[in-house]
């Protein structure tokens, strides 16, 4: 019988697990241990929080009173040092043991820092925590020369925020059209081109080295003859899942903490959720999903496992991102489609791309048209047959598409 649950990590996955346990009727001891000051949300870190239009209180995952109301014992500013499943406990830095019948690992990850010469310079930033954003913000002063490395989701958002703050921004990536796998080549190219229309210079290259000078940081790029001088560099080159506790506890780790579809690790007393969890389905390891909503769903599924109740229905993976005041949403992976259908015009106020295979929608992405993606998601989840002409017709309301 599970009476004491300890959740390690207070990101959206950990807090969602706690919330779902309580709303599902869990009445036992519930402890959330987090290394940070208090649990806050990460997506605003590259958007409003970095721009300074939201403060740390406004990005809290839950108001302070919530933890008392839900009887969640929050132990913050504390990094769990070891899992001790055999002793039914987790270990805190002062050697104390917290009793735990079941442990949920929700440890997220850290920003990747590739081994590039000079990368340890103070002018080279990453963005994963509120502290990272607080360190970066003063460097994004009007007129500052900023290089963003990596034109994926976070890099593009940082470039967009930096240019909005008045910086001169270069965005470098070795890939010609970043995000093509998820968004499809057409939409990904349109989004990448949007940078140039907003005074962000895109460069196709990799970074060879950083050299700190009195006047800035000199960056050598492949395929660019002369080194370039910047005031600040921001790396947006991916995340490294936090698997150390799992590894030390002897759990199966393979570029993520390996879990089954109920989020149970190779030790039945330990579950894992959110960015570091890697699901094995039908014997195959799936890629990790590093998106906010997936982390929230993981929490709900792990709670169902602990409660012994039916897990929520699976749903197609969804994320959003914002750049240059355009709101992008995507569901599924457009590169898995046989063909695509465009609704609206790429240079209109809003549009969507649907990906089809065998008469079904398998993916969609939109710019400023979230209702199209919402409809597509239902069509994917319920396998509603798709009519390409109706999908392409903006006069057909998205909810009417669900009638097939
Ligand atoms: C800048 C940024 C922008 C993003 N924007 C978007 C977006 O627009 N859309 C989207 O879908 N997704 C976005 N994401 C991704 C999304 O935020 C993540 O997928 C989500 O935060 C993952 O949640 P998590 O709880 O798994 O991990 P995290 O949010 O990383 O939380 C993990 C927590 O565990 C704590 N921890 C780690 N080790 C220990 C330990 N030993 N003891 C105690 N605590 C520990 C950490 O301090 C941290 O608080 C963004 C991410 C970043 C960084």
CSV table of N, CA and C in Angstrom, one decimal, residues 70 78 93 101 127 139 141 149-150 193 230 246 258 264 292-293 304 312 319 324 353 373 375:
chain,number,residue,atom,x,y,z
A,70,UNK,N,-3.4,21.6,-0.5
A,70,UNK,CA,-3.4,20.3,-1.0
A,70,UNK,C,-2.6,19.3,-0.1
A,78,UNK,N,16.6,22.3,-2.1
A,78,UNK,CA,17.1,21.1,-1.6
A,78,UNK,C,17.2,20.1,-2.8
A,93,UNK,N,20.7,16.4,1.2
A,93,UNK,CA,22.1,16.7,1.3
A,93,UNK,C,22.7,16.6,2.7
A,101,UNK,N,7.4,5.3,0.2
A,101,UNK,CA,7.0,4.0,-0.3
A,101,UNK,C,7.3,4.0,-1.8
A,127,UNK,N,19.9,28.9,-21.2
A,127,UNK,CA,18.6,29.3,-20.6
A,127,UNK,C,17.8,28.1,-20.3
A,139,UNK,N,22.3,41.5,-20.3
A,139,UNK,CA,23.2,41.4,-21.5
A,139,UNK,C,22.4,41.8,-22.7
A,141,UNK,N,20.8,44.4,-23.6
A,141,UNK,CA,20.5,45.9,-23.6
A,141,UNK,C,20.4,46.3,-25.1
A,149,UNK,N,22.9,30.7,-30.6
A,149,UNK,CA,23.4,29.5,-31.3
A,149,UNK,C,22.3,28.4,-31.2
A,150,UNK,N,21.8,28.0,-32.4
A,150,UNK,CA,20.8,27.0,-32.4
A,150,UNK,C,19.4,27.7,-32.7
A,193,UNK,N,12.4,32.0,-42.2
A,193,UNK,CA,12.6,33.3,-42.9
A,193,UNK,C,12.0,34.5,-42.2
A,230,UNK,N,30.8,39.7,-30.5
A,230,UNK,CA,29.5,39.9,-29.9
A,230,UNK,C,29.7,40.4,-28.5
A,246,UNK,N,18.9,8.4,-11.0
A,246,UNK,CA,18.4,7.1,-11.5
A,246,UNK,C,19.6,6.2,-11.7
A,258,UNK,N,14.5,5.1,-18.3
A,258,UNK,CA,13.6,4.2,-19.1
A,258,UNK,C,12.4,3.8,-18.2
A,264,UNK,N,6.6,3.5,-14.8
A,264,UNK,CA,7.4,2.8,-13.8
A,264,UNK,C,8.8,2.5,-14.4
A,292,UNK,N,6.1,20.9,-22.7
A,292,UNK,CA,5.4,21.3,-21.4
A,292,UNK,C,4.2,20.3,-21.2
A,293,UNK,N,3.3,20.2,-22.3
A,293,UNK,CA,2.1,19.5,-22.1
A,293,UNK,C,2.3,18.0,-21.9
A,304,UNK,N,-2.1,8.1,-11.9
A,304,UNK,CA,-3.0,7.0,-12.1
A,304,UNK,C,-2.3,5.7,-11.7
A,312,UNK,N,-5.2,8.4,-18.1
A,312,UNK,CA,-6.0,9.2,-19.1
A,312,UNK,C,-5.7,8.7,-20.5
A,319,UNK,N,2.6,20.9,-28.9
A,319,UNK,CA,3.4,22.0,-28.3
A,319,UNK,C,3.1,23.3,-28.9
A,324,UNK,N,8.5,36.4,-32.8
A,324,UNK,CA,8.1,37.6,-33.5
A,324,UNK,C,6.6,37.9,-33.5
A,353,UNK,N,-1.3,24.0,-41.5
A,353,UNK,CA,-0.9,23.0,-42.5
A,353,UNK,C,-1.4,21.7,-41.8
A,373,UNK,N,-5.4,23.5,-35.0
A,373,UNK,CA,-4.6,22.4,-34.5
A,373,UNK,C,-5.4,21.6,-33.4
A,375,UNK,N,-8.6,21.1,-33.6
A,375,UNK,CA,-9.5,20.2,-34.3
A,375,UNK,C,-8.7,19.0,-34.9
